[in-house]
Amino acid sequence: MSKQELPIVDAGVDVPAGACCAPLVCEPLSENEAAELAPLFKAIADPVRLRLLSLIACHEGGEACVCDLTVAFDLTAPTISHHLKVLKQAGLIGSERRGTWVYYWINPAVLARMSALIGPASAALAVTS
Amino acid sequence: MSKQELPIVDAGVDVPAGACCAPLVCEPLSENEAAELAPLFKAIADPVRLRLLSLIACHEGGEACVCDLTVAFDLTAPTISHHLKVLKQAGLIGSERRGTWVYYWINPAVLARMSALIGPASAALAVTS
DNA sequence: CGCCTGCTTCGATGAACTTCTAATCAAAGG
DNA sequence: CCTTTGATTAGAAGTTCATCGAAGCAGGCG
């Protein structure tokens, strides 16, 4: 497990220090903010990873074994492993080995941060249109 | 203006017909749903496009001229034009030429659809963690 | 110990993406 | 009509990404 596998979140974009209201509509995103937020969306900007996230979220207990996930796709195990790694590096999911199997779960905080960016924007712009 | 520039949305993923609650957590995303949602996130999974979206949203009147957007980046005009095209093809923004300038605005509905996917999921998973 | 199963890493390949320059189109004015 | 300014398209170069097969690692079990 190398150091590059640490999540790329919690790098200091918590809130622009003066952010009162909805991000994306209140004041323009800075170059740094955009550079840290884009990889989060890039992580879920793939049909396979979107379904992986959904499969994990829907699984009972909020956890899913890799073996449960692999069978849902027409892809090889290395490919699924690659996509899980991308999601994990983005901080969207966590994993742990328990005995024979490796389990994955979702990190709601990162998902919430992404939603907080576009959710208020869509609502704020909808009323003024 | 060619036919390929039509938005790729409203292609029939309104709601899975039996969706009662939060997408992503209620039942796993189908292959088709994921295939139509992923390009939406891919469109904003770029620092430049994220900032473009933010700049347009923050601009007074909810509209911004291309000339206003271009000066905010260290990129050439064709590159900005390309990114605006990607956002437009995803249905996230609309545009219109008025005299000399071309104006862009945000389509809140598509943004809302994306938020509706991940927002409820993050909330639902947060309480059970 | 030796093997088997589950999962990940490595290396390669082909497709997609970002960015540029050069050329083109569209509107406005002298 | 020609030129200038604003914006897009076309084509190319360099990079990133998704996917695979082969190899490697980690637990369980006979």
Coordinates of C-alpha atoms (C1' of nucleotides) in Angstrom, one line a residue:
Chain A
M1 CA 0.0 0.0 0.0
S2 CA 1.8 3.1 -1.2
K3 CA 1.4 6.6 -0.2
Q4 CA -0.2 7.7 -3.4
E5 CA -3.3 5.7 -2.5
L6 CA -4.4 8.2 0.1
P7 CA -7.7 10.0 -0.7
I8 CA -7.2 13.2 -2.5
V9 CA -9.9 15.0 -0.5
D10 CA -9.6 16.9 2.8
A11 CA -7.0 19.0 1.1
G12 CA -8.4 22.3 2.3
V13 CA -11.3 23.2 0.1
D14 CA -13.8 22.8 3.0
V15 CA -15.4 26.1 2.2
P16 CA -14.0 29.2 0.6
A17 CA -13.7 31.0 3.9
G18 CA -16.4 33.5 3.0
A19 CA -18.9 31.2 1.5
C20 CA -22.3 32.0 2.8
C21 CA -24.6 30.3 0.4
A22 CA -24.7 28.0 -2.6
P23 CA -21.3 27.2 -4.1
L24 CA -21.2 27.5 -7.9
V25 CA -23.7 30.3 -7.9
C26 CA -22.5 32.6 -5.0
E27 CA -19.0 33.3 -6.4
P28 CA -17.0 31.8 -9.2
L29 CA -14.9 28.7 -8.3
S30 CA -11.3 29.4 -7.9
E31 CA -8.7 27.6 -10.0
N32 CA -7.6 25.6 -7.0
E33 CA -11.1 24.7 -5.9
A34 CA -12.0 23.5 -9.4
A35 CA -8.8 21.5 -9.6
E36 CA -9.7 19.6 -6.4
L37 CA -13.3 19.2 -7.2
A38 CA -13.0 18.0 -10.8
P39 CA -11.3 14.7 -9.9
L40 CA -14.2 13.8 -7.6
F41 CA -16.6 14.1 -10.5
K42 CA -14.2 12.4 -12.8
A43 CA -14.3 9.4 -10.5
I44 CA -18.0 8.9 -11.0
A45 CA -18.0 10.0 -14.6
D46 CA -17.9 6.4 -15.8
P47 CA -20.8 4.0 -16.3
V48 CA -19.0 1.2 -14.6
R49 CA -18.0 3.2 -11.5
L50 CA -21.5 4.7 -11.3
R51 CA -22.9 1.3 -11.1
L52 CA -20.3 0.1 -8.7
L53 CA -21.2 2.9 -6.4
S54 CA -24.8 2.1 -6.7
L55 CA -24.3 -1.6 -6.1
I56 CA -22.3 -0.9 -3.0
A57 CA -24.8 1.6 -1.7
C58 CA -27.8 -0.8 -2.2
H59 CA -26.1 -3.8 -0.7
E60 CA -27.4 -4.7 2.7
G61 CA -25.2 -3.4 5.5
G62 CA -23.8 -0.8 3.1
E63 CA -21.0 -3.1 2.3
A64 CA -20.3 -5.3 -0.7
C65 CA -17.7 -7.9 -1.4
V66 CA -15.7 -7.6 -4.6
C67 CA -17.0 -11.0 -5.7
D68 CA -20.6 -9.6 -5.5
L69 CA -19.6 -6.7 -7.7
T70 CA -17.6 -8.6 -10.3
V71 CA -20.4 -10.8 -11.3
A72 CA -22.6 -7.8 -12.2
F73 CA -20.4 -6.8 -15.1
D74 CA -19.1 -8.3 -18.4
L75 CA -15.6 -7.2 -17.4
T76 CA -12.6 -9.0 -16.0
A77 CA -11.7 -8.9 -12.4
P78 CA -8.6 -6.7 -13.0
T79 CA -10.8 -4.1 -14.6
I80 CA -13.3 -4.0 -11.7
S81 CA -10.3 -3.8 -9.3
H82 CA -9.0 -0.8 -11.3
H83 CA -12.3 1.0 -11.1
L84 CA -12.6 0.3 -7.3
K85 CA -9.1 1.7 -6.9
V86 CA -10.1 4.9 -8.7
L87 CA -13.1 5.4 -6.5
K88 CA -11.0 4.7 -3.4
Q89 CA -8.3 7.2 -4.4
A90 CA -11.0 9.8 -4.8
G91 CA -12.1 9.1 -1.3
L92 CA -15.6 8.0 -2.4
I93 CA -15.3 4.5 -0.9
G94 CA -13.3 2.6 1.7
S95 CA -12.3 -1.0 1.9
E96 CA -11.1 -3.6 4.3
R97 CA -10.1 -7.2 4.1
R98 CA -11.9 -9.6 6.4
G99 CA -10.6 -13.1 6.1
T100 CA -10.9 -14.3 2.5
W101 CA -12.9 -11.4 1.1
V102 CA -12.4 -7.7 0.7
Y103 CA -15.4 -5.5 1.5
Y104 CA -16.1 -2.0 0.1
W105 CA -18.3 0.7 1.6
I106 CA -19.3 4.2 0.6
N107 CA -18.0 7.4 2.2
P108 CA -21.1 9.6 2.4
A109 CA -19.1 12.8 3.3
V110 CA -17.4 13.1 -0.1
L111 CA -20.7 12.4 -1.9
A112 CA -22.3 15.1 0.2
R113 CA -19.7 17.6 -0.7
M114 CA -20.2 17.0 -4.4
S115 CA -24.0 17.3 -4.0
A116 CA -23.6 20.5 -2.0
L117 CA -21.8 22.0 -5.0
I118 CA -24.4 21.4 -7.7
G119 CA -27.6 20.9 -5.6
P120 CA -28.0 24.5 -4.4
A121 CA -26.9 25.8 -7.8
S122 CA -29.7 24.0 -9.6
A123 CA -32.3 25.1 -7.0
A124 CA -31.1 28.7 -7.0
L125 CA -31.1 29.0 -10.8
A126 CA -34.4 27.2 -11.2
V127 CA -36.3 30.0 -9.3
T128 CA -34.8 32.8 -11.3
S129 CA -35.3 31.3 -14.7
Chain B
M1 CA -25.5 24.1 -36.3
S2 CA -25.5 20.3 -36.9
K3 CA -27.7 17.7 -35.6
Q4 CA -25.1 16.2 -33.3
E5 CA -25.3 19.2 -31.1
L6 CA -28.6 18.3 -29.6
P7 CA -28.5 17.6 -25.9
I8 CA -28.0 14.0 -25.0
V9 CA -30.5 14.2 -22.1
D10 CA -34.2 13.6 -22.0
A11 CA -33.6 10.3 -23.6
G12 CA -35.9 8.4 -21.2
V13 CA -34.2 8.0 -17.9
D14 CA -36.7 10.3 -16.2
V15 CA -37.2 7.8 -13.4
P16 CA -36.8 4.0 -13.3
A17 CA -40.6 3.6 -13.4
G18 CA -40.6 2.1 -9.9
A19 CA -38.3 4.5 -8.2
C20 CA -39.8 5.5 -4.9
C21 CA -36.9 7.0 -3.1
A22 CA -33.3 7.9 -3.4
P23 CA -31.6 6.8 -6.6
L24 CA -28.2 5.2 -6.1
V25 CA -29.3 3.7 -2.8
C26 CA -32.8 2.3 -3.5
E27 CA -32.0 -0.1 -6.2
P28 CA -28.8 -0.6 -8.3
L29 CA -28.4 1.6 -11.4
S30 CA -29.2 -0.3 -14.6
E31 CA -26.6 -0.4 -17.3
N32 CA -28.6 2.0 -19.5
E33 CA -29.2 4.5 -16.7
A34 CA -25.5 4.5 -15.9
A35 CA -24.6 4.9 -19.5
E36 CA -26.8 8.0 -19.8
L37 CA -25.8 9.6 -16.4
A38 CA -22.1 9.1 -16.7
P39 CA -21.6 11.6 -19.6
L40 CA -23.4 14.2 -17.5
F41 CA -20.8 13.9 -14.8
K42 CA -18.0 13.6 -17.3
A43 CA -19.0 17.0 -18.7
I44 CA -18.3 18.7 -15.3
A45 CA -15.4 16.4 -14.5
D46 CA -12.9 19.0 -15.7
P47 CA -11.5 22.0 -13.8
V48 CA -12.0 24.3 -16.8
R49 CA -15.6 23.3 -17.4
L50 CA -16.4 23.4 -13.6
R51 CA -15.2 27.0 -13.5
L52 CA -17.0 27.8 -16.7
L53 CA -20.2 26.6 -15.2
S54 CA -19.6 28.6 -12.1
L55 CA -18.7 31.7 -14.0
I56 CA -21.9 31.5 -16.0
A57 CA -24.0 30.8 -12.9
C58 CA -22.5 33.7 -11.0
H59 CA -22.8 36.2 -13.8
E60 CA -25.6 38.7 -13.4
G61 CA -28.7 37.8 -15.3
G62 CA -27.6 34.2 -15.3
E63 CA -26.0 34.8 -18.6
A64 CA -22.4 35.3 -19.7
C65 CA -20.8 36.3 -23.0
V66 CA -18.0 34.1 -24.3
C67 CA -15.7 37.1 -24.2
D68 CA -16.3 37.3 -20.4
L69 CA -15.4 33.7 -20.0
T70 CA -12.3 33.6 -22.2
V71 CA -10.5 36.2 -20.2
A72 CA -10.8 34.2 -17.0
F73 CA -8.5 31.5 -18.3
D74 CA -4.9 31.1 -19.6
L75 CA -6.3 29.2 -22.6
T76 CA -7.0 30.1 -26.2
A77 CA -10.5 31.0 -27.4
P78 CA -10.9 27.7 -29.4
T79 CA -10.2 25.7 -26.3
I80 CA -12.9 27.6 -24.3
S81 CA -15.2 27.2 -27.2
H82 CA -14.6 23.4 -27.2
H83 CA -15.4 23.2 -23.5
L84 CA -18.5 25.2 -23.9
K85 CA -19.5 22.8 -26.7
V86 CA -19.0 19.8 -24.4
L87 CA -21.2 21.4 -21.7
K88 CA -23.8 22.2 -24.3
Q89 CA -23.9 18.8 -25.8
A90 CA -24.5 17.4 -22.3
G91 CA -27.5 19.7 -22.0
L92 CA -26.0 21.6 -19.0
I93 CA -26.0 25.0 -20.8
G94 CA -27.8 26.7 -23.6
S95 CA -26.6 29.5 -25.9
E96 CA -27.8 32.2 -28.2
R97 CA -26.2 34.7 -30.5
R98 CA -27.5 38.3 -30.0
G99 CA -25.8 40.6 -32.4
T100 CA -22.1 40.5 -32.1
W101 CA -21.8 38.3 -29.0
V102 CA -22.9 34.8 -28.0
Y103 CA -24.4 34.3 -24.6
Y104 CA -24.5 31.2 -22.5
W105 CA -26.8 30.3 -19.6
I106 CA -27.2 27.3 -17.4
N107 CA -30.0 24.6 -17.6
P108 CA -30.9 24.0 -14.0
A109 CA -33.0 20.9 -14.7
V110 CA -30.0 18.8 -15.8
L111 CA -28.0 20.0 -12.8
A112 CA -30.9 19.1 -10.6
R113 CA -31.1 15.6 -12.0
M114 CA -27.4 15.0 -11.2
S115 CA -27.9 16.3 -7.7
A116 CA -30.9 14.2 -7.2
L117 CA -28.8 11.1 -7.9
I118 CA -26.0 11.7 -5.4
G119 CA -27.7 14.0 -2.9
P120 CA -30.2 11.6 -1.4
A121 CA -27.6 8.9 -1.5
S122 CA -25.2 10.8 0.7
A123 CA -27.9 11.7 3.1
A124 CA -29.3 8.2 3.4
L125 CA -25.9 6.6 3.9
A126 CA -24.8 9.2 6.4
V127 CA -27.5 8.3 8.9
T128 CA -26.8 4.6 8.8
S129 CA -23.1 4.9 9.1
Chain C
dC1 C1' 3.8 -27.8 3.2
dG2 C1' 1.4 -27.3 -1.2
dC3 C1' -2.5 -25.9 -3.5
dC4 C1' -6.6 -23.3 -4.5
dT5 C1' -9.4 -19.2 -4.5
dG6 C1' -10.0 -14.2 -4.2
dC7 C1' -8.1 -9.9 -5.3
dT8 C1' -4.6 -6.8 -6.9
dT9 C1' -0.6 -5.2 -9.6
dC10 C1' 2.1 -4.9 -14.0
dG11 C1' 2.6 -4.0 -18.8
dA12 C1' 0.7 -3.3 -23.2
dT13 C1' -2.7 -1.6 -26.5
dG14 C1' -6.2 1.1 -28.6
dA15 C1' -9.5 4.8 -27.8
dA16 C1' -10.7 9.2 -26.0
dC17 C1' -9.5 13.7 -24.3
dT18 C1' -7.1 18.4 -24.0
dT19 C1' -4.8 21.8 -26.2
dC20 C1' -2.9 24.2 -29.8
dT21 C1' -2.4 26.7 -34.6
dA22 C1' -4.6 27.8 -38.8
dA23 C1' -8.6 28.5 -41.2
dT24 C1' -13.5 29.6 -41.5
dC25 C1' -17.9 31.8 -40.5
dA26 C1' -20.9 35.9 -38.8
dA27 C1' -21.9 40.4 -37.6
dA28 C1' -20.7 45.4 -37.7
dG29 C1' -18.6 49.6 -39.7
dG30 C1' -15.8 52.6 -42.5
Chain D
dC1 C1' -16.9 46.0 -50.5
dC2 C1' -13.4 45.3 -47.6
dT3 C1' -11.7 45.1 -42.9
dT4 C1' -12.1 44.2 -38.1
dT5 C1' -13.7 41.8 -34.2
dG6 C1' -16.0 37.8 -32.0
dA7 C1' -16.6 32.9 -32.1
dT8 C1' -16.4 28.3 -34.0
dT9 C1' -14.6 24.5 -36.8
dA10 C1' -10.8 21.5 -38.6
dG11 C1' -6.7 19.0 -38.0
dA12 C1' -2.7 17.6 -35.4
dA13 C1' 0.2 16.5 -31.3
dG14 C1' 0.7 14.9 -26.8
dT15 C1' -1.4 12.9 -22.9
dT16 C1' -4.7 10.3 -20.2
dC17 C1' -7.8 6.4 -19.7
dA18 C1' -10.3 1.8 -20.0
dT19 C1' -9.4 -2.8 -20.8
dC20 C1' -7.1 -7.0 -21.1
dG21 C1' -3.9 -11.1 -20.2
dA22 C1' -0.2 -12.6 -17.3
dA23 C1' 1.9 -12.5 -13.1
dG24 C1' 1.9 -11.7 -8.0
dC25 C1' 0.2 -11.6 -3.2
dA26 C1' -2.8 -13.2 0.7
dG27 C1' -5.8 -16.4 3.2
dG28 C1' -7.9 -20.8 3.9
dC29 C1' -7.7 -25.8 3.7
dG30 C1' -6.4 -30.6 2.6

